[in-house]
């Protein structure tokens, strides 16, 4: 149980600085936050020169804790994407008692700085390396090939990863370093190598009808374009055989509405059949870096050993689950009621103040959690999950050990839900919000889970609630992102939109029509 002296205080200027960094148009920017007292945060510095500038300015002393939020722009082909890194600086010079107190702040501080893509704990100056942090951001977002420096590429080559070290543009011949596995050999594209590269571009293009391509080995060191077609991805699967090595690249679309362009996803397939010799399989592993580089970036990779391991049904099912669209993609009939955050109007609150006999809700090993009206809660949950019901939010409260009560539900999105949550209450509140996430030109439904634990809640009630956390969380699953706050005023529709977008990879595409 957290006492009041362990609670972190974040003044408005700290929250404003965080929001300002996120909204900035600068490609690189940093914010460093420290403590003005034992539990109160303060802004130490802001800048646009990146981590290197902050480090040189002495903003990370050896005897004081610091938190930093870094903004970095990375390039994926022709598109720029912005990533955030959170740095937790607790140097070895911090006294043991202070370090112990800081450990109780971790969760609160992380929640303050969320969302971010990379979290780094640093205690030595050498760990504050801009190149290392840039590489971690790149790997976390799948853009590592676009963010690695020449030195990092060299290091990866030395660790037996296949990397291009020399290129002859006329012959499309690439020298591949496979030191430690086999002798250095030349992996090259066949005379039609340009055809492979052009086919990849065609599959990516919305203006080209090409849907998939297959690449195989002409001999042990030469890649060739085996097939390509404008048909569906099942045709690609049918072309595979169990006596060859195949690399496949394809595009699929998730159906949404006849009037809206479908969401396009790219996939990469590697088929290495079981009857290949171990020596050749070992050699193939040294080619992987170069081969995947021809097709990156893609949303999903499929590694198989037999033709029967892949089909269009398997591909679509896997991609939908990965992109959180499995069973949550909007249907035609649901479109009118599935509106973006904060656009709905109707509000339904629970009437009457009497508490009905508690009805148990199935829970996990942490014990039973009871609702004063289980049927009402079940109806609210059914409504918010339905694509044909306009309900977009529900709220409940934990009022005593093992007992919960519904607060209300409605169609008004975050604006209405936030009005129902009370930072001065003596009970703990939970909410579920249904939002629409725009991915390219297609809309998908996402669920956001909230826990609001006011400062004034008694330690005993907090303890009871924490022991049943698994059971309570389980009643709201599945959800895509979650927030834990002491005051709902700490959250905005924009923050919710950003976190949903970051989780689904559509951050810059989440609908802007948000009622703040």
Steps between C-alpha positions, in 0.01 A plus 500: 500500500640837404499769767449870422868570557584258216272669248667700228381855439516629144438877477313635196823628343634143480187371327500798268863439405425134420204594284709768330771252408245263350338776297830646380591509133871466579648169373713467816413637838552411865347576838685431826305485826639483854383554857449835673429315826479142622185417298440802276613502138630804316620587149880506490553585134359477149686506170503410131848352469416145607649290777857594406436866579329414831790280599762763414307760700545292814128435546564147630704547822655205682307556823149594388217312331370630171227401255524590134257476209664500159331570169664359186388500137579181305457442132334190353549518126332829404299547819609661826389349829551653845610280791540573870749357750474524878828506693507417873832635632581374852879523536705298748575819693143524629483401869344160582206646696421737215525217247250302706252788492554550128411137436151572635465783246570291190145408408363850556777667301470255211126562485566874487731468198302236309460418219855437379662236278821424692578501872863515614634471854844659527737534794834564323592781264611257230145365484378842387613433145291672229594234244390216726170668578442577131563134414256383768233733370566370150472136599185562705328660202636270230708780346842377611627479145433872465649617830822301541824684460784361292681392817193310623468327165865398527441359848202299383710359215763386748229313688440269204202688360481522124557862401581660166858632506549576131264547208555484124201679348568373150496129583278505812768297677534539877794394713360335815701455818436157653813483714494215749238293317622445145758659281407836351279445201312717254122513530366656183179572320452331166514696180137578576598642839356834404175316441496395867551853623241637258251231600538598868429863412197393297353300788541804726341740252127574527504581129632159392276189494784261597409318824786260568834362386717195568880485498708178498862393454621439149811346656656513846598865465253651253147626562244509222141618459292182487149640461283807545132561445203729548287224653425452868758380750365144494640470147844576641453229763395251230823568307716378788655153501667292771830453316624859469585814693255786446483861606157651447382858526133597483235756582155432643208728577257491790144548383316790657247682286436540128535877534824493697840391377615178663791475743810359329743273687824347370636157586820303444515119473809282534460132410803281571403137445608231746678279246778749428850407610611644836797667329279689255259596779792644691601698195146633461515643849794715391288640214209603718608857569544583133185321385268659755655836415358468151144488635503712816298657648203262537234445764527124554753225428414133450775239541384160378648164403215358289244626251221382730612748768371802307174611341310821445282421802806458724658819366192716550427358844856563620515855366165591652605378843833678479337827396220468763233477231394141560127506579509877554501623141182699441214347305277699264210496743719637780640799316238758602535424872876453516609862524833653602577601857256745650245538218206315662226673697277266702575448872354230722577507870407250765187604685432448867742500787415167666746215477348173387623164630843424361513260209835324438685546172737221398856596585848351512707357783506834676146432627146592403407854411133578552274748327198649670320432171687247287230497231532876451877480466471212253254702292727803497796288392299329226385837368846658481641194320221493242553660159126568477467684833593870531643462853860625513582495872419346835617570854495298822641550850664283766319597820616245757687171525399284202196714412452716190212715381409638159515878454361547152548467125437717199573601143698821562854364483782623723335833579208332672706224659743750652207694649391186683842436656571684825849582628358581846309176547574254780469201268700366203352536152540295184392590148496352151495725192427395143677711237549493125858479377565609143763279330570635154146540361341227707351525849542245779353485848735522800428474873667712767499392867523752784570469872452819701625475857446835679758612755235501770418129476581319823814281504289203606269527197804540272648184649180298448475624142864420423461141621215454252665686212517192275133422550390858435721550196376169360141623495597779260719295267570514215615861473776660294647765732453601863547799731549515878454847649411669827299772326312472167594863434853373432368341181386663177336365187823580316706285740258211454512538124880503501530187712247309290682607186839400639371155599353429157777664295256759362585795721505757225178362356271495805201721432555863594135570563529466876289689749746628758 
